[in-house]
Amino acid sequence: MDCFMTSFVLFLMVLFPALCSSQDTFTCSRATFYGSPDCLGTPTGACGFGEFGRNVNGGNVGAVAALFRNGAGCGACYQVRCTIPHLCTDDGVNLIVTDHGEGDHTDFILSPRGYTKLARPNMAAELLAYGVVDIEYKRISCQYPGYNLMFKVHEHSKFPEYLAIIIIYQAGQKDVTAVELWQADCKEWRGMRRAYGGVWDMPNPPKGALNLRFQVNGADGQQWVEVNNAIPSDWKAGVAYDSATQLS
């Protein structure tokens, strides 16, 4: 009988993770939170989003470990919900990845605002006391009603000899895996470097208004998206330029 019970427990230990990752495409993990004086995100996140990363999505943002994927995971959106029935809501929180971080066997380190959104009404303090909670998560499409895709010139850019950009307000569920600028005099596309996180850069960029294309990977495969005159000839550091388009 003891042998049977031991085998049964081992069977359940193997079965439960498989069930968790297959039900409605959710994956089991753990989550914690980081300190923040205003409960929002941090402007110094590893994705390079700056103030955008602090305020976007109402501050419901987070850092990830393996899901960071060398920066390709920056800007991805996830539904995260904790699994303590009396304490956690059914829907959890929809958050945006703005940083890289590793906790105690966690996939997510949430902003305080994002973490408390996991809790039922009036239960936030009790949830915070846990520190680390079991969760389940799945990737979802990002949505930015009223916003087009934008190309922000990073504050470290220096006109005209060094250009770094960040793609923000990217809707949908696709990763940016390459960015290129059109070099008109050579009639060729020049690849930008992923400097870090979601920041792409190039020394001595082409002169004039910049045509840009970026490669995205998603469930429906790989494609290039081209935007003409994406960045004006007199671009300025810290300014975000509207693409007048959006990914579906």
C-alpha positions as YAML, in Angstrom:
chain: A
units: angstrom
residues:
- id: 1
  name: MET
  ca: [0.00, 0.00, 0.00]
- id: 2
  name: ASP
  ca: [2.81, 2.42, 0.90]
- id: 3
  name: CYS
  ca: [4.52, 1.65, -2.40]
- id: 4
  name: PHE
  ca: [1.27, 2.36, -4.26]
- id: 5
  name: MET
  ca: [0.77, 5.70, -2.48]
- id: 6
  name: THR
  ca: [4.36, 6.76, -3.20]
- id: 7
  name: SER
  ca: [3.90, 5.98, -6.89]
- id: 8
  name: PHE
  ca: [0.58, 7.85, -6.92]
- id: 9
  name: VAL
  ca: [2.15, 10.99, -5.39]
- id: 10
  name: LEU
  ca: [5.01, 10.92, -7.88]
- id: 11
  name: PHE
  ca: [2.46, 10.55, -10.68]
- id: 12
  name: LEU
  ca: [0.62, 13.65, -9.47]
- id: 13
  name: MET
  ca: [3.86, 15.64, -9.22]
- id: 14
  name: VAL
  ca: [4.57, 14.90, -12.87]
- id: 15
  name: LEU
  ca: [0.98, 15.39, -14.01]
- id: 16
  name: PHE
  ca: [0.14, 18.72, -12.37]
- id: 17
  name: PRO
  ca: [2.77, 20.89, -14.15]
- id: 18
  name: ALA
  ca: [1.65, 19.42, -17.47]
- id: 19
  name: LEU
  ca: [-1.97, 20.24, -16.70]
- id: 20
  name: CYS
  ca: [-1.07, 23.78, -15.67]
- id: 21
  name: SER
  ca: [0.76, 24.54, -18.90]
- id: 22
  name: SER
  ca: [-1.94, 23.06, -21.12]
- id: 23
  name: GLN
  ca: [-5.16, 24.50, -19.71]
- id: 24
  name: ASP
  ca: [-6.09, 27.54, -21.80]
- id: 25
  name: THR
  ca: [-2.38, 27.99, -22.71]
- id: 26
  name: PHE
  ca: [-1.45, 29.21, -19.20]
- id: 27
  name: THR
  ca: [1.97, 28.30, -17.80]
- id: 28
  name: CYS
  ca: [2.68, 27.88, -14.08]
- id: 29
  name: SER
  ca: [5.37, 29.96, -12.41]
- id: 30
  name: ARG
  ca: [5.96, 32.33, -9.49]
- id: 31
  name: ALA
  ca: [5.96, 36.11, -9.16]
- id: 32
  name: THR
  ca: [7.17, 38.72, -6.73]
- id: 33
  name: PHE
  ca: [7.42, 42.53, -6.78]
- id: 34
  name: TYR
  ca: [10.07, 45.24, -6.53]
- id: 35
  name: GLY
  ca: [10.19, 48.40, -4.45]
- id: 36
  name: SER
  ca: [9.03, 51.65, -6.03]
- id: 37
  name: PRO
  ca: [8.36, 54.98, -4.29]
- id: 38
  name: ASP
  ca: [5.29, 55.67, -6.44]
- id: 39
  name: CYS
  ca: [4.27, 52.01, -7.04]
- id: 40
  name: LEU
  ca: [4.81, 52.44, -10.81]
- id: 41
  name: GLY
  ca: [7.54, 51.07, -13.07]
- id: 42
  name: THR
  ca: [11.17, 52.13, -13.08]
- id: 43
  name: PRO
  ca: [12.56, 54.56, -15.70]
- id: 44
  name: THR
  ca: [15.91, 52.74, -15.57]
- id: 45
  name: GLY
  ca: [14.59, 49.37, -16.78]
- id: 46
  name: ALA
  ca: [16.79, 47.13, -18.94]
- id: 47
  name: CYS
  ca: [14.53, 47.57, -21.97]
- id: 48
  name: GLY
  ca: [15.61, 51.22, -22.28]
- id: 49
  name: PHE
  ca: [12.04, 52.57, -22.32]
- id: 50
  name: GLY
  ca: [12.77, 55.34, -19.80]
- id: 51
  name: GLU
  ca: [9.70, 57.27, -18.61]
- id: 52
  name: PHE
  ca: [7.53, 55.32, -21.06]
- id: 53
  name: GLY
  ca: [8.44, 52.18, -19.11]
- id: 54
  name: ARG
  ca: [7.47, 53.82, -15.83]
- id: 55
  name: ASN
  ca: [4.01, 55.03, -16.81]
- id: 56
  name: VAL
  ca: [2.81, 52.82, -19.67]
- id: 57
  name: ASN
  ca: [-0.28, 50.71, -18.96]
- id: 58
  name: GLY
  ca: [-0.95, 52.70, -15.80]
- id: 59
  name: GLY
  ca: [2.28, 51.40, -14.27]
- id: 60
  name: ASN
  ca: [1.18, 47.77, -14.55]
- id: 61
  name: VAL
  ca: [4.57, 46.59, -15.76]
- id: 62
  name: GLY
  ca: [7.14, 44.02, -14.79]
- id: 63
  name: ALA
  ca: [10.59, 42.53, -15.16]
- id: 64
  name: VAL
  ca: [11.11, 39.02, -16.52]
- id: 65
  name: ALA
  ca: [13.95, 36.52, -16.50]
- id: 66
  name: ALA
  ca: [13.92, 33.88, -19.26]
- id: 67
  name: LEU
  ca: [11.10, 35.69, -21.07]
- id: 68
  name: PHE
  ca: [13.43, 38.68, -21.59]
- id: 69
  name: ARG
  ca: [15.13, 36.76, -24.42]
- id: 70
  name: ASN
  ca: [18.09, 39.13, -24.80]
- id: 71
  name: GLY
  ca: [15.71, 42.06, -25.25]
- id: 72
  name: ALA
  ca: [13.34, 40.51, -27.79]
- id: 73
  name: GLY
  ca: [10.78, 40.17, -24.99]
- id: 74
  name: CYS
  ca: [10.74, 43.90, -24.27]
- id: 75
  name: GLY
  ca: [7.26, 45.33, -24.74]
- id: 76
  name: ALA
  ca: [5.53, 41.93, -24.73]
- id: 77
  name: CYS
  ca: [2.21, 41.73, -22.89]
- id: 78
  name: TYR
  ca: [1.10, 38.98, -20.52]
- id: 79
  name: GLN
  ca: [-1.94, 38.09, -18.47]
- id: 80
  name: VAL
  ca: [-0.72, 37.07, -15.02]
- id: 81
  name: ARG
  ca: [-2.94, 35.73, -12.26]
- id: 82
  name: CYS
  ca: [-2.06, 34.24, -8.89]
- id: 83
  name: THR
  ca: [-3.55, 30.98, -7.77]
- id: 84
  name: ILE
  ca: [-4.61, 31.51, -4.14]
- id: 85
  name: PRO
  ca: [-8.42, 31.18, -4.45]
- id: 86
  name: HIS
  ca: [-9.52, 33.31, -1.47]
- id: 87
  name: LEU
  ca: [-6.96, 36.03, -2.19]
- id: 88
  name: CYS
  ca: [-6.60, 36.38, -5.96]
- id: 89
  name: THR
  ca: [-8.91, 37.63, -8.69]
- id: 90
  name: ASP
  ca: [-9.91, 35.38, -11.57]
- id: 91
  name: ASP
  ca: [-8.49, 37.69, -14.25]
- id: 92
  name: GLY
  ca: [-5.33, 38.90, -12.54]
- id: 93
  name: VAL
  ca: [-3.49, 41.71, -14.31]
- id: 94
  name: ASN
  ca: [-2.43, 42.45, -17.88]
- id: 95
  name: LEU
  ca: [1.11, 43.78, -17.79]
- id: 96
  name: ILE
  ca: [3.88, 44.93, -20.13]
- id: 97
  name: VAL
  ca: [7.51, 43.80, -19.93]
- id: 98
  name: THR
  ca: [9.81, 46.78, -19.38]
- id: 99
  name: ASP
  ca: [12.76, 45.30, -17.51]
- id: 100
  name: HIS
  ca: [14.92, 42.26, -16.82]
- id: 101
  name: GLY
  ca: [15.16, 40.72, -13.38]
- id: 102
  name: GLU
  ca: [15.48, 37.40, -11.56]
- id: 103
  name: GLY
  ca: [13.88, 36.57, -8.22]
- id: 104
  name: ASP
  ca: [13.42, 33.42, -6.14]
- id: 105
  name: HIS
  ca: [12.58, 30.99, -8.97]
- id: 106
  name: THR
  ca: [10.23, 33.61, -10.44]
- id: 107
  name: ASP
  ca: [9.44, 34.43, -14.04]
- id: 108
  name: PHE
  ca: [7.95, 37.83, -13.13]
- id: 109
  name: ILE
  ca: [8.93, 40.69, -10.83]
- id: 110
  name: LEU
  ca: [6.00, 43.09, -10.96]
- id: 111
  name: SER
  ca: [5.68, 46.74, -10.10]
- id: 112
  name: PRO
  ca: [3.86, 47.19, -6.77]
- id: 113
  name: ARG
  ca: [0.80, 48.49, -8.64]
- id: 114
  name: GLY
  ca: [0.79, 45.48, -10.96]
- id: 115
  name: TYR
  ca: [1.31, 43.03, -8.10]
- id: 116
  name: THR
  ca: [-1.56, 44.38, -6.00]
- id: 117
  name: LYS
  ca: [-3.86, 44.13, -9.04]
- id: 118
  name: LEU
  ca: [-3.62, 40.35, -8.58]
- id: 119
  name: ALA
  ca: [-5.53, 40.61, -5.30]
- id: 120
  name: ARG
  ca: [-9.24, 40.72, -4.60]
- id: 121
  name: PRO
  ca: [-10.65, 44.00, -3.20]
- id: 122
  name: ASN
  ca: [-9.21, 44.90, 0.22]
- id: 123
  name: MET
  ca: [-6.79, 41.95, 0.06]
- id: 124
  name: ALA
  ca: [-3.73, 43.74, -1.36]
- id: 125
  name: ALA
  ca: [-1.91, 44.04, 1.99]
- id: 126
  name: GLU
  ca: [-2.29, 40.32, 2.63]
- id: 127
  name: LEU
  ca: [-0.98, 39.51, -0.83]
- id: 128
  name: LEU
  ca: [2.02, 41.82, -0.36]
- id: 129
  name: ALA
  ca: [2.83, 39.98, 2.86]
- id: 130
  name: TYR
  ca: [3.35, 36.77, 0.88]
- id: 131
  name: GLY
  ca: [6.24, 38.35, -1.02]
- id: 132
  name: VAL
  ca: [6.28, 35.56, -3.60]
- id: 133
  name: VAL
  ca: [3.16, 33.83, -4.95]
- id: 134
  name: ASP
  ca: [2.39, 31.01, -7.33]
- id: 135
  name: ILE
  ca: [0.97, 32.28, -10.61]
- id: 136
  name: GLU
  ca: [-0.05, 31.21, -14.07]
- id: 137
  name: TYR
  ca: [0.54, 33.36, -17.12]
- id: 138
  name: LYS
  ca: [0.03, 33.54, -20.87]
- id: 139
  name: ARG
  ca: [1.10, 35.96, -23.57]
- id: 140
  name: ILE
  ca: [-1.61, 38.24, -24.92]
- id: 141
  name: SER
  ca: [-1.84, 40.92, -27.61]
- id: 142
  name: CYS
  ca: [-0.78, 44.42, -26.59]
- id: 143
  name: GLN
  ca: [-3.41, 47.10, -27.16]
- id: 144
  name: TYR
  ca: [-2.88, 50.86, -27.33]
- id: 145
  name: PRO
  ca: [-6.20, 52.47, -28.28]
- id: 146
  name: GLY
  ca: [-5.63, 55.88, -29.82]
- id: 147
  name: TYR
  ca: [-1.89, 55.37, -30.35]
- id: 148
  name: ASN
  ca: [0.02, 54.54, -33.50]
- id: 149
  name: LEU
  ca: [3.35, 52.74, -33.50]
- id: 150
  name: MET
  ca: [6.07, 55.29, -32.66]
- id: 151
  name: PHE
  ca: [9.83, 55.53, -33.07]
- id: 152
  name: LYS
  ca: [11.43, 57.30, -30.15]
- id: 153
  name: VAL
  ca: [14.93, 58.68, -30.60]
- id: 154
  name: HIS
  ca: [16.82, 57.67, -27.48]
- id: 155
  name: GLU
  ca: [18.15, 60.45, -25.26]
- id: 156
  name: HIS
  ca: [21.73, 59.21, -25.78]
- id: 157
  name: SER
  ca: [21.53, 59.88, -29.52]
- id: 158
  name: LYS
  ca: [23.74, 62.65, -30.90]
- id: 159
  name: PHE
  ca: [22.73, 64.32, -34.15]
- id: 160
  name: PRO
  ca: [23.93, 63.59, -36.78]
- id: 161
  name: GLU
  ca: [26.65, 61.03, -35.96]
- id: 162
  name: TYR
  ca: [24.88, 58.59, -33.66]
- id: 163
  name: LEU
  ca: [21.26, 57.41, -33.70]
- id: 164
  name: ALA
  ca: [19.55, 55.08, -31.23]
- id: 165
  name: ILE
  ca: [15.82, 54.35, -31.38]
- id: 166
  name: ILE
  ca: [13.17, 52.53, -29.39]
- id: 167
  name: ILE
  ca: [9.95, 51.19, -30.89]
- id: 168
  name: ILE
  ca: [7.03, 52.00, -28.58]
- id: 169
  name: TYR
  ca: [3.25, 51.52, -28.62]
- id: 170
  name: GLN
  ca: [3.68, 48.32, -30.62]
- id: 171
  name: ALA
  ca: [0.33, 46.54, -30.59]
- id: 172
  name: GLY
  ca: [-0.25, 42.85, -31.26]
- id: 173
  name: GLN
  ca: [1.75, 39.83, -30.21]
- id: 174
  name: LYS
  ca: [4.96, 39.94, -32.25]
- id: 175
  name: ASP
  ca: [8.65, 40.36, -31.41]
- id: 176
  name: VAL
  ca: [10.91, 42.82, -33.22]
- id: 177
  name: THR
  ca: [13.98, 40.81, -34.27]
- id: 178
  name: ALA
  ca: [15.76, 43.20, -36.67]
- id: 179
  name: VAL
  ca: [15.71, 46.89, -37.66]
- id: 180
  name: GLU
  ca: [17.21, 48.40, -40.82]
- id: 181
  name: LEU
  ca: [17.61, 51.88, -42.34]
- id: 182
  name: TRP
  ca: [17.63, 52.60, -46.07]
- id: 183
  name: GLN
  ca: [20.95, 53.94, -47.39]
- id: 184
  name: ALA
  ca: [19.84, 55.78, -50.53]
- id: 185
  name: ASP
  ca: [23.28, 56.46, -52.03]
- id: 186
  name: CYS
  ca: [24.21, 52.76, -51.84]
- id: 187
  name: LYS
  ca: [20.71, 51.50, -52.63]
- id: 188
  name: GLU
  ca: [20.76, 49.05, -49.73]
- id: 189
  name: TRP
  ca: [19.31, 48.42, -46.29]
- id: 190
  name: ARG
  ca: [21.75, 48.86, -43.39]
- id: 191
  name: GLY
  ca: [21.13, 46.85, -40.25]
- id: 192
  name: MET
  ca: [20.94, 48.53, -36.87]
- id: 193
  name: ARG
  ca: [22.46, 46.85, -33.81]
- id: 194
  name: ARG
  ca: [20.42, 45.78, -30.80]
- id: 195
  name: ALA
  ca: [22.38, 47.85, -28.32]
- id: 196
  name: TYR
  ca: [20.47, 46.46, -25.34]
- id: 197
  name: GLY
  ca: [16.89, 45.62, -24.46]
- id: 198
  name: GLY
  ca: [14.58, 47.35, -26.93]
- id: 199
  name: VAL
  ca: [17.20, 49.92, -28.05]
- id: 200
  name: TRP
  ca: [18.56, 49.76, -31.61]
- id: 201
  name: ASP
  ca: [21.48, 51.97, -32.69]
- id: 202
  name: MET
  ca: [23.73, 52.93, -35.60]
- id: 203
  name: PRO
  ca: [26.80, 55.18, -35.84]
- id: 204
  name: ASN
  ca: [26.83, 57.56, -38.83]
- id: 205
  name: PRO
  ca: [23.22, 56.94, -39.88]
- id: 206
  name: PRO
  ca: [22.06, 57.93, -43.39]
- id: 207
  name: LYS
  ca: [21.37, 61.62, -43.94]
- id: 208
  name: GLY
  ca: [17.93, 63.01, -44.72]
- id: 209
  name: ALA
  ca: [14.55, 61.64, -43.76]
- id: 210
  name: LEU
  ca: [14.95, 58.01, -42.76]
- id: 211
  name: ASN
  ca: [13.06, 55.10, -44.27]
- id: 212
  name: LEU
  ca: [12.99, 52.26, -41.78]
- id: 213
  name: ARG
  ca: [11.94, 48.64, -41.80]
- id: 214
  name: PHE
  ca: [11.75, 46.15, -38.98]
- id: 215
  name: GLN
  ca: [11.34, 42.40, -38.87]
- id: 216
  name: VAL
  ca: [8.70, 40.86, -36.62]
- id: 217
  name: ASN
  ca: [8.21, 37.25, -35.57]
- id: 218
  name: GLY
  ca: [4.85, 35.94, -34.45]
- id: 219
  name: ALA
  ca: [2.55, 32.94, -34.54]
- id: 220
  name: ASP
  ca: [1.91, 33.55, -38.26]
- id: 221
  name: GLY
  ca: [5.61, 33.57, -39.14]
- id: 222
  name: GLN
  ca: [8.14, 36.26, -39.99]
- id: 223
  name: GLN
  ca: [7.58, 39.47, -41.92]
- id: 224
  name: TRP
  ca: [9.13, 42.86, -42.66]
- id: 225
  name: VAL
  ca: [7.24, 46.08, -41.98]
- id: 226
  name: GLU
  ca: [8.46, 49.14, -43.90]
- id: 227
  name: VAL
  ca: [7.77, 52.75, -42.90]
- id: 228
  name: ASN
  ca: [8.80, 55.57, -45.23]
- id: 229
  name: ASN
  ca: [9.97, 58.85, -43.70]
- id: 230
  name: ALA
  ca: [9.78, 57.20, -40.29]
- id: 231
  name: ILE
  ca: [12.22, 59.70, -38.77]
- id: 232
  name: PRO
  ca: [12.70, 63.26, -40.12]
- id: 233
  name: SER
  ca: [16.01, 64.61, -41.40]
- id: 234
  name: ASP
  ca: [16.37, 66.95, -38.42]
- id: 235
  name: TRP
  ca: [15.62, 64.32, -35.76]
- id: 236
  name: LYS
  ca: [16.17, 65.21, -32.14]
- id: 237
  name: ALA
  ca: [17.14, 63.12, -29.13]
- id: 238
  name: GLY
  ca: [14.24, 62.34, -26.81]
- id: 239
  name: VAL
  ca: [11.52, 62.94, -29.42]
- id: 240
  name: ALA
  ca: [9.04, 60.22, -30.45]
- id: 241
  name: TYR
  ca: [7.88, 60.20, -34.08]
- id: 242
  name: ASP
  ca: [4.46, 58.88, -35.09]
- id: 243
  name: SER
  ca: [4.55, 56.16, -37.77]
- id: 244
  name: ALA
  ca: [0.88, 56.76, -38.72]
- id: 245
  name: THR
  ca: [0.50, 52.96, -38.72]
- id: 246
  name: GLN
  ca: [0.00, 50.12, -36.26]
- id: 247
  name: LEU
  ca: [0.58, 46.38, -36.20]
- id: 248
  name: SER
  ca: [-2.50, 44.17, -36.05]
...
